[in-house]
Coordinates of C-alpha atoms and ligand atoms in Angstrom, one line a residue:
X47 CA 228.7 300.3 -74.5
X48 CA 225.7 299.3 -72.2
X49 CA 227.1 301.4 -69.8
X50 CA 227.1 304.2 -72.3
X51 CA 223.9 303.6 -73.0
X52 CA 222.7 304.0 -69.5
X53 CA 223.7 307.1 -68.6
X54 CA 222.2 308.3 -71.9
X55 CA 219.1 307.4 -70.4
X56 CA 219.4 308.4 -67.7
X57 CA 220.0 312.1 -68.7
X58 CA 216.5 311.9 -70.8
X59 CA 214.3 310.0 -68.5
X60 CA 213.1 309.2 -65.0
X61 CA 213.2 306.3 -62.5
X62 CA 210.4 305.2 -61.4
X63 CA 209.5 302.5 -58.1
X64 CA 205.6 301.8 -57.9
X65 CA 204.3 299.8 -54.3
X66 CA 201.1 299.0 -56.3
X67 CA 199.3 298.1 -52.9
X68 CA 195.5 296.6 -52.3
X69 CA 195.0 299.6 -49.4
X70 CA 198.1 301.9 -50.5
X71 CA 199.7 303.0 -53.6
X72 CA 203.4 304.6 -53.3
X73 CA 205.6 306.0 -55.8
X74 CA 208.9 306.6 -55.3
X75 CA 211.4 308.9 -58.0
X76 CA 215.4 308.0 -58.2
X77 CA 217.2 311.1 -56.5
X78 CA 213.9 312.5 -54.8
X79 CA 212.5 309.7 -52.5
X80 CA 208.5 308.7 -52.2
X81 CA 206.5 311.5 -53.8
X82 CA 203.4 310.2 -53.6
X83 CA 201.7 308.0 -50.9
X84 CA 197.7 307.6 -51.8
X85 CA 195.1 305.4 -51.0
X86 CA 194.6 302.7 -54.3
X87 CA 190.9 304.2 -55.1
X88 CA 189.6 305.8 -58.2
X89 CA 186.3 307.2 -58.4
X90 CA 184.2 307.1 -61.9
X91 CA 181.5 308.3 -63.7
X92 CA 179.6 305.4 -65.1
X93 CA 177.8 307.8 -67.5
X94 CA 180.7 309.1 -69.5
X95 CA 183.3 306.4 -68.4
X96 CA 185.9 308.7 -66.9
X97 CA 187.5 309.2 -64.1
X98 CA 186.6 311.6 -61.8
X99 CA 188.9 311.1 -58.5
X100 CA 191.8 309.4 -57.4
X101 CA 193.4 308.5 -54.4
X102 CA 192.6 310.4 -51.3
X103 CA 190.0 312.3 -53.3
X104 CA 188.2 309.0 -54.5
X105 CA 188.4 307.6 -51.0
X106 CA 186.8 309.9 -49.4
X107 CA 183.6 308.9 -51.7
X108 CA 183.7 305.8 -51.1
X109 CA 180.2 304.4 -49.8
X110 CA 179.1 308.1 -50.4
X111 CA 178.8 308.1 -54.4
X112 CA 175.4 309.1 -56.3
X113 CA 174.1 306.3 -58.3
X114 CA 176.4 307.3 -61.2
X115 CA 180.2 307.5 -59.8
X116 CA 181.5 304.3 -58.3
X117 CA 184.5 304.8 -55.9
X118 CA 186.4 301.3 -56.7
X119 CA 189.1 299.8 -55.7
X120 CA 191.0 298.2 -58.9
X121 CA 193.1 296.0 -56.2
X122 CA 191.5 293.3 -54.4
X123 CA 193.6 290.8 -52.6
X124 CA 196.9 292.6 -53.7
X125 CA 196.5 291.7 -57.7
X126 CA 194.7 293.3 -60.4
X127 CA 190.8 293.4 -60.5
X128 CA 189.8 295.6 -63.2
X129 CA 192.7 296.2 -65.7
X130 CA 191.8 299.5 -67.4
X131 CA 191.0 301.3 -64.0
X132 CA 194.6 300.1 -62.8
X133 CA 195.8 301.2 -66.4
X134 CA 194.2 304.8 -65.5
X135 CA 195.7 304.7 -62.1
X136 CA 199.6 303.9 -62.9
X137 CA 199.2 306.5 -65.9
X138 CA 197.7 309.0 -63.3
X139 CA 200.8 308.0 -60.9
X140 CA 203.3 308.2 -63.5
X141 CA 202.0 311.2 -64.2
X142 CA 201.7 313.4 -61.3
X143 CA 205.4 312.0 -60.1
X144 CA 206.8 313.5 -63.1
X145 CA 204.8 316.6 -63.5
X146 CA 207.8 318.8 -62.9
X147 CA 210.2 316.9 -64.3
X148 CA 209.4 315.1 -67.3
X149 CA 212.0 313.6 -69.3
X150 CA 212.0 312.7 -73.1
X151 CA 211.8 309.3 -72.6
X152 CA 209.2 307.2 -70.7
X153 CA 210.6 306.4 -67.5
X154 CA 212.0 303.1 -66.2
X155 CA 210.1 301.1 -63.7
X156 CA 210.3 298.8 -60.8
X157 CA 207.0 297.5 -59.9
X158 CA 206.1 295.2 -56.2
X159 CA 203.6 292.4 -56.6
X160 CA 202.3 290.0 -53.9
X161 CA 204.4 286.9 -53.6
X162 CA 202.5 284.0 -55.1
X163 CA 201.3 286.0 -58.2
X164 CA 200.6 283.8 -61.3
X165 CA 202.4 284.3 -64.7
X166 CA 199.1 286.1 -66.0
X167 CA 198.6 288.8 -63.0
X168 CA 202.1 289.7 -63.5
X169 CA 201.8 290.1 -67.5
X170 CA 198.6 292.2 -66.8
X171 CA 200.9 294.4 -64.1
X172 CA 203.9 294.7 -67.0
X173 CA 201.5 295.6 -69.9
X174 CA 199.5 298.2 -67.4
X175 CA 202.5 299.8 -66.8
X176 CA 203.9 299.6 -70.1
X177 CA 201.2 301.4 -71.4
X178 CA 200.7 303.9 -69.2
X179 CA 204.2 305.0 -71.0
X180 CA 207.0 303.1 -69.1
X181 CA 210.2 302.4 -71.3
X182 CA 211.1 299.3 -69.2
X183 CA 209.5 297.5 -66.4
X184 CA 210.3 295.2 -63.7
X185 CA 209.1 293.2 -61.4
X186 CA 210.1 292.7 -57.7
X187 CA 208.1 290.5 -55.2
X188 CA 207.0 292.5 -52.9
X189 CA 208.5 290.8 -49.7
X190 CA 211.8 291.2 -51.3
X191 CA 211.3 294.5 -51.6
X192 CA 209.8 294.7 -48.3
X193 CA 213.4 293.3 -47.3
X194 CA 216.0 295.3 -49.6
X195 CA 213.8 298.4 -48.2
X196 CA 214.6 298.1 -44.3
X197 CA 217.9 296.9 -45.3
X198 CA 218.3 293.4 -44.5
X199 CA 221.2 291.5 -46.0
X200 CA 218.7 290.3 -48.7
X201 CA 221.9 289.5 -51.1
X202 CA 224.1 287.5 -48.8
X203 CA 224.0 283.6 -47.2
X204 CA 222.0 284.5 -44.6
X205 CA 218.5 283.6 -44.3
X206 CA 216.0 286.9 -43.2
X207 CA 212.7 286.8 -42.9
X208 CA 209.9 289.1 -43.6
X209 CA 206.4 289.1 -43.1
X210 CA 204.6 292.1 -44.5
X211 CA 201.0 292.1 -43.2
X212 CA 199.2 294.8 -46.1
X213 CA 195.4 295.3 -46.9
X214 CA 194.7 292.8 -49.1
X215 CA 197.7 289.8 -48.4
X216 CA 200.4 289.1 -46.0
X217 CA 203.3 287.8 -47.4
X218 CA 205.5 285.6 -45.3
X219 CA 209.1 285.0 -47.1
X220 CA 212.3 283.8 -46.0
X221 CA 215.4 285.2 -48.0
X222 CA 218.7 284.4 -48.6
X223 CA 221.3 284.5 -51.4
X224 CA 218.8 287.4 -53.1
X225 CA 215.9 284.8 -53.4
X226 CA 212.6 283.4 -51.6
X227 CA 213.6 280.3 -49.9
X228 CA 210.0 279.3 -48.4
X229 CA 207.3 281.5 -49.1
X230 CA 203.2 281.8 -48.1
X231 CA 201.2 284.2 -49.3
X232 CA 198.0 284.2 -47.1
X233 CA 194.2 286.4 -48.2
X234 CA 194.7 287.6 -44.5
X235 CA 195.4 291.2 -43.7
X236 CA 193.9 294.3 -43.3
X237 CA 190.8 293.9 -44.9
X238 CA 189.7 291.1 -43.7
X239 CA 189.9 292.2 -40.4
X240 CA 187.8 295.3 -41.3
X241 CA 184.8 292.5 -42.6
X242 CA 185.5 290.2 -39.3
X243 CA 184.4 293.7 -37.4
X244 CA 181.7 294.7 -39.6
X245 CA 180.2 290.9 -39.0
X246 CA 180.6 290.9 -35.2
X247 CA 179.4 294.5 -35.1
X248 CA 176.2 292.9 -36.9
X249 CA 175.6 289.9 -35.3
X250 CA 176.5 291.3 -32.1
X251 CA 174.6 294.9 -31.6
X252 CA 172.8 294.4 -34.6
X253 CA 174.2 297.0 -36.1
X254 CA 175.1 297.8 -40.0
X255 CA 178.6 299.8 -40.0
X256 CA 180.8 301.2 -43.1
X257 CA 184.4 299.7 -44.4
X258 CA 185.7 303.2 -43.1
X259 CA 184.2 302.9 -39.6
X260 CA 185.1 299.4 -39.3
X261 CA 188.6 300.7 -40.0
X262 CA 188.8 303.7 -37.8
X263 CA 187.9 301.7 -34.9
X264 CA 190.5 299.3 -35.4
X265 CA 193.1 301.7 -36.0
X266 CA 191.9 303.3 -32.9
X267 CA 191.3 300.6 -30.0
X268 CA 191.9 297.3 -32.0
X269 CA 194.6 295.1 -30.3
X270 CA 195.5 291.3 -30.1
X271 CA 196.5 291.0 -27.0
X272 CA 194.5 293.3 -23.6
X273 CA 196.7 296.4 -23.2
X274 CA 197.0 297.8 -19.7
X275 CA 193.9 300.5 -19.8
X276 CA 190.3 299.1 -21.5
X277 CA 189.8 301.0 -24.5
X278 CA 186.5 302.1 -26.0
X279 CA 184.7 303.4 -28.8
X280 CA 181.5 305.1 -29.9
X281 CA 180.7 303.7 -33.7
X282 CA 177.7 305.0 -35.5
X283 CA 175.6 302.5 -37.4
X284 CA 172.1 301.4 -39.4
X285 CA 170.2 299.5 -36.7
X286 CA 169.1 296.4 -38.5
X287 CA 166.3 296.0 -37.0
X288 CA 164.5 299.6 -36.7
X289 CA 166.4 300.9 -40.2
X290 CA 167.6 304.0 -38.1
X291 CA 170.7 305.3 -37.0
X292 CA 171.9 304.0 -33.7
X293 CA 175.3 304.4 -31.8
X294 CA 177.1 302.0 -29.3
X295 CA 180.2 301.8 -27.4
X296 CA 182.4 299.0 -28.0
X297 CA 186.0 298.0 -26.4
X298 CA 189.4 296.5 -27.2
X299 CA 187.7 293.4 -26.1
X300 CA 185.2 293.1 -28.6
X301 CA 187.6 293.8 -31.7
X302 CA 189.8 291.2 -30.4
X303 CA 187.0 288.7 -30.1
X304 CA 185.9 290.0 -33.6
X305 CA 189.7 289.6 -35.5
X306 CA 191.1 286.4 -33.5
X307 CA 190.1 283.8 -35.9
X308 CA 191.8 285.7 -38.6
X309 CA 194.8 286.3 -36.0
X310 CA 195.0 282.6 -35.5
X311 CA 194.9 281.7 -39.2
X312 CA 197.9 284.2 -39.4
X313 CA 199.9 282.7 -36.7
X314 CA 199.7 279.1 -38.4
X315 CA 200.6 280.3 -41.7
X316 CA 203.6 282.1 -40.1
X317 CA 204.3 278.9 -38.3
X318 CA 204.3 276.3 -41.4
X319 CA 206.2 278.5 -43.5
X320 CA 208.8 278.5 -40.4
X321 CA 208.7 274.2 -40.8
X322 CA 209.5 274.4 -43.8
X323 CA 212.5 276.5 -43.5
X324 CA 215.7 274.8 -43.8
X325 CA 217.7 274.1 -40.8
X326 CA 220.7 276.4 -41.5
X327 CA 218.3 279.8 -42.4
X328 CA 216.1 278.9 -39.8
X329 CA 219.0 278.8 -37.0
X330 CA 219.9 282.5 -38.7
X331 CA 216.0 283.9 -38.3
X332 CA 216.4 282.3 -34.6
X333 CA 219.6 284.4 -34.7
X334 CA 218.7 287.5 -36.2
X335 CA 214.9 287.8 -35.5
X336 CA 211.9 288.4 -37.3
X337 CA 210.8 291.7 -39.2
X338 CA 207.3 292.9 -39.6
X339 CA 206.2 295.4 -42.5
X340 CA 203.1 296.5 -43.7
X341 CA 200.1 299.0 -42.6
X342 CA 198.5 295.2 -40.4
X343 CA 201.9 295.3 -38.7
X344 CA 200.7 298.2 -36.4
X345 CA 198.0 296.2 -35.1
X346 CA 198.6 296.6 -31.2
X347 CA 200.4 293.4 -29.3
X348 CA 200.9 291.3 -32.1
X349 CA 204.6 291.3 -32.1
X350 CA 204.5 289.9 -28.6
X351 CA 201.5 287.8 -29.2
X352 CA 203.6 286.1 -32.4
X353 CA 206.5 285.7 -30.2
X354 CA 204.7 284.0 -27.3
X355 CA 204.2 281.5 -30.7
X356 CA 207.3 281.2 -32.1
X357 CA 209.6 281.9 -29.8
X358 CA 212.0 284.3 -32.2
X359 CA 212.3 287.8 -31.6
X360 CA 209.7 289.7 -33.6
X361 CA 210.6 293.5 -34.7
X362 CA 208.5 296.0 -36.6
X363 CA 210.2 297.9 -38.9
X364 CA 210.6 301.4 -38.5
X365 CA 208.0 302.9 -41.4
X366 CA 206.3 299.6 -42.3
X367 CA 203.8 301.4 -44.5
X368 CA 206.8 302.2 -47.1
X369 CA 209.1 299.7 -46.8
X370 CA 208.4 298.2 -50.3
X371 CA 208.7 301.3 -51.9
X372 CA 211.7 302.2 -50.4
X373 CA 213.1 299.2 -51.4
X374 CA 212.1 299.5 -54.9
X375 CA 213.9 303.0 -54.6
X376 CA 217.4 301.1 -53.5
X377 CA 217.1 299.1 -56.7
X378 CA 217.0 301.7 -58.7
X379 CA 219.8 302.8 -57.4
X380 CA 221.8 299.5 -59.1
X381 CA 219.5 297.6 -61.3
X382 CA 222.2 295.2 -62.3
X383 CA 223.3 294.4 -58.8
X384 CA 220.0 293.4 -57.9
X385 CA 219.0 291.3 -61.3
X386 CA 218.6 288.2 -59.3
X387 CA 215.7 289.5 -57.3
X388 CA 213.7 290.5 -60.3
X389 CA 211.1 288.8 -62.5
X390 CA 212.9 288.8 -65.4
X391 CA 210.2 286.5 -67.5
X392 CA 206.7 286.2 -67.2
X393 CA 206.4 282.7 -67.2
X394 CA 208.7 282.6 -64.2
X395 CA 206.8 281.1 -61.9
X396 CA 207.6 282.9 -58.5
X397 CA 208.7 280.7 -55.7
X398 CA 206.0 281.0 -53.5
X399 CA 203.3 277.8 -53.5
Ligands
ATP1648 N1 197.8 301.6 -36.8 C1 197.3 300.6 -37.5 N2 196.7 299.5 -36.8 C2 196.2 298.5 -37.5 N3 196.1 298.4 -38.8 C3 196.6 299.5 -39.5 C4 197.2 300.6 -38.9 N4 197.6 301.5 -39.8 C5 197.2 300.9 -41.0 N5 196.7 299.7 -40.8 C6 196.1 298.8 -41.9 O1 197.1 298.5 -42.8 C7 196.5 298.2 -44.1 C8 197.3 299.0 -45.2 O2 198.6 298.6 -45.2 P1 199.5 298.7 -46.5 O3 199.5 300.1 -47.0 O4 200.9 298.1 -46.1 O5 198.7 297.7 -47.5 P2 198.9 297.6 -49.0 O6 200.4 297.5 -49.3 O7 198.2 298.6 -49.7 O8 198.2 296.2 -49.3 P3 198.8 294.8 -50.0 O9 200.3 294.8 -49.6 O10 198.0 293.7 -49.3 O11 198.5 295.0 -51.4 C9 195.1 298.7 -44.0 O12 194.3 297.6 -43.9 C10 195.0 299.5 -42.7 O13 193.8 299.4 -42.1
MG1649 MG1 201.8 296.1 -49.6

């Protein structure tokens, strides 16, 4: 009868995967893949209340609004800052994925969260969602999804281990049996290395840069270990002391001076959570390696500066930025199969500390 049921629904309505990232917001549809891949910004006008811009559109205001539209992020840290801007945003997302092809019913949802999320972040994700018209939600950690998305045996007695390195949080998780054995969820990625460069680039050359500067230079010459050529760039910033623009050239060096701390900090986290892996799934990750996901997994040398560490092979997944959501796309594909992996009640507590 369920059965039944099912495919009734899923003549008259759509299924939806949502990767609600800090940095990134991803939205994959059942039968047609990722359809939308946007920066998690929305723009508004403070006058009126609405908003104006969203995604790449609001990001490219960001730190260029008039005194009445505020580019904001509504994710800081990977959970839910402001709850009607995120409201406005999944509705906008659930939207524009189904512009074409919308169904009679509200679509069915599987939404990624950070690891470590409490009971009350993950009701505000749920009723976000739900009323930005979903018929049924779900929730997926999003290292799991990270997982199910590059295909690791996620479901079987094996332990795997993931360590998706976002904007906002890295989440480091080791699966087996189709749940989080050990778990850290750690306010380190991205971001944070964007402030560590603004602060050196201040204290340093005395110069005040931009979240969008800071982030194009890392992108660009940032690395964790030295690379084989010097690298260098030419950053444009207030001059704290004059007021006036002023321009200098900075190198790899100096952005791996300005991110180690944070680098360290990330290593250690990595490292406990692999001492408190059990014996038999920590001789499988020995076995089978280490997989990286996430935009922060891109940072130059850090795969072999973590496996100087650790001493396990350490791969980047091919794609990290959309693993999650391709993962929330695969269990779509068989919601039942992967029950275990969801949050099925709010007041389950997710496994990570
Ligand atoms: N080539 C690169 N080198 C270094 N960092 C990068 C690179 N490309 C993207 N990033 C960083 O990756 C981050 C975004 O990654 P991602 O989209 O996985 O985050 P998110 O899923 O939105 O965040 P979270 O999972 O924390 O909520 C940004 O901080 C961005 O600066
Ligand atoms: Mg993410």
């Amino acid at each position: 009868m369920k059965k039944h049921l099912e495919k009734f629904y899923a003549l008259f309505s759509n299924d939806i995967g949502i990767d609600l990232g800090t940095a990134n917001t991803l939205v994959y549809v059942k039968g047609r893949g990722i359809v939308l891949n946007e920066p998690s910004v929305v723009a508004i006008n403070q006058k009126t209340g609405r908003v104006v811009a969203i995604g790449n559109q609001a990001k490219q205001m960001l730190g260029r609004t008039p005194g009445h539209i505020v580019a904001v992020r509504p994710l800081v840290d990977g959970v839910i800052s402001d709850f009607e801007v995120t409201e406005e945003m999944i509705t906008y997302l659930l939207n524009s994925a189904q512009k074409d092809n919308k169904k009679f019913f509200g679509p069915r949802v599987v939404v990624g969260v950070p690891s470590g999320i409490t009971s009350v972040e993950i009701r505000a994700v749920r009723d976000a969602t739900k009323n930005a018209g979903a018929r049924e939600v779900h929730i997926i950690e999003e290292p799991v999804s990270a997982a199910i998305g590059i295909k690791l045996p996620v479901m079987d007695p094996v332990g795997s281990m993931i360590i998706d390195i976002g904007g906002g949080t890295t989440d480091i998780a080791v699966i087996s049996l189709g749940g989080v054995v050990c778990s850290k969820n750690v306010r380190i990625a991205g971001d944070k290395l964007n402030n560590d460069i603004i602060s050196y680039i201040r204290s340093e050359f005395k110069i005040l840069i931009g979240e969008k500067t800071a982030e194009s230079v890392k992108i660009a010459i940032g690395s964790v270990i030295p690379g084989s050529v010097p690298m260098e760039a030419v950053i444009k910033g207030r001059d704290l002391v004059t007021g006036l623009p002023r321009e200098v050239v900075i190198t790899d060096a100096d952005i791996r001076e300005a991110i180690s701390q944070s680098i360290d900090t990330l290593v250690e986290a990595i490292k406990e959570v692999l001492e408190t892996t059990p014996p038999e799934i920590l001789a499988d990750v020995m076995h089978r390696g280490v997989y990286l996901t996430g935009g922060g997994a891109l940072i130059k040398g850090f795969p072999e500066l973590l496996n100087e560490y650790i001493k396990i092979p350490v791969y980047v997944a091919e794609d990290p930025l959309t693993a999650v959501a391709r993962g929330t796309g695969i269990v779509l594909e068989d919601l039942q199969a992967f029950n275990e992996v969801l949050i099925v009640n709010d007041d389950d507590i997710p496994s990570a500390k």
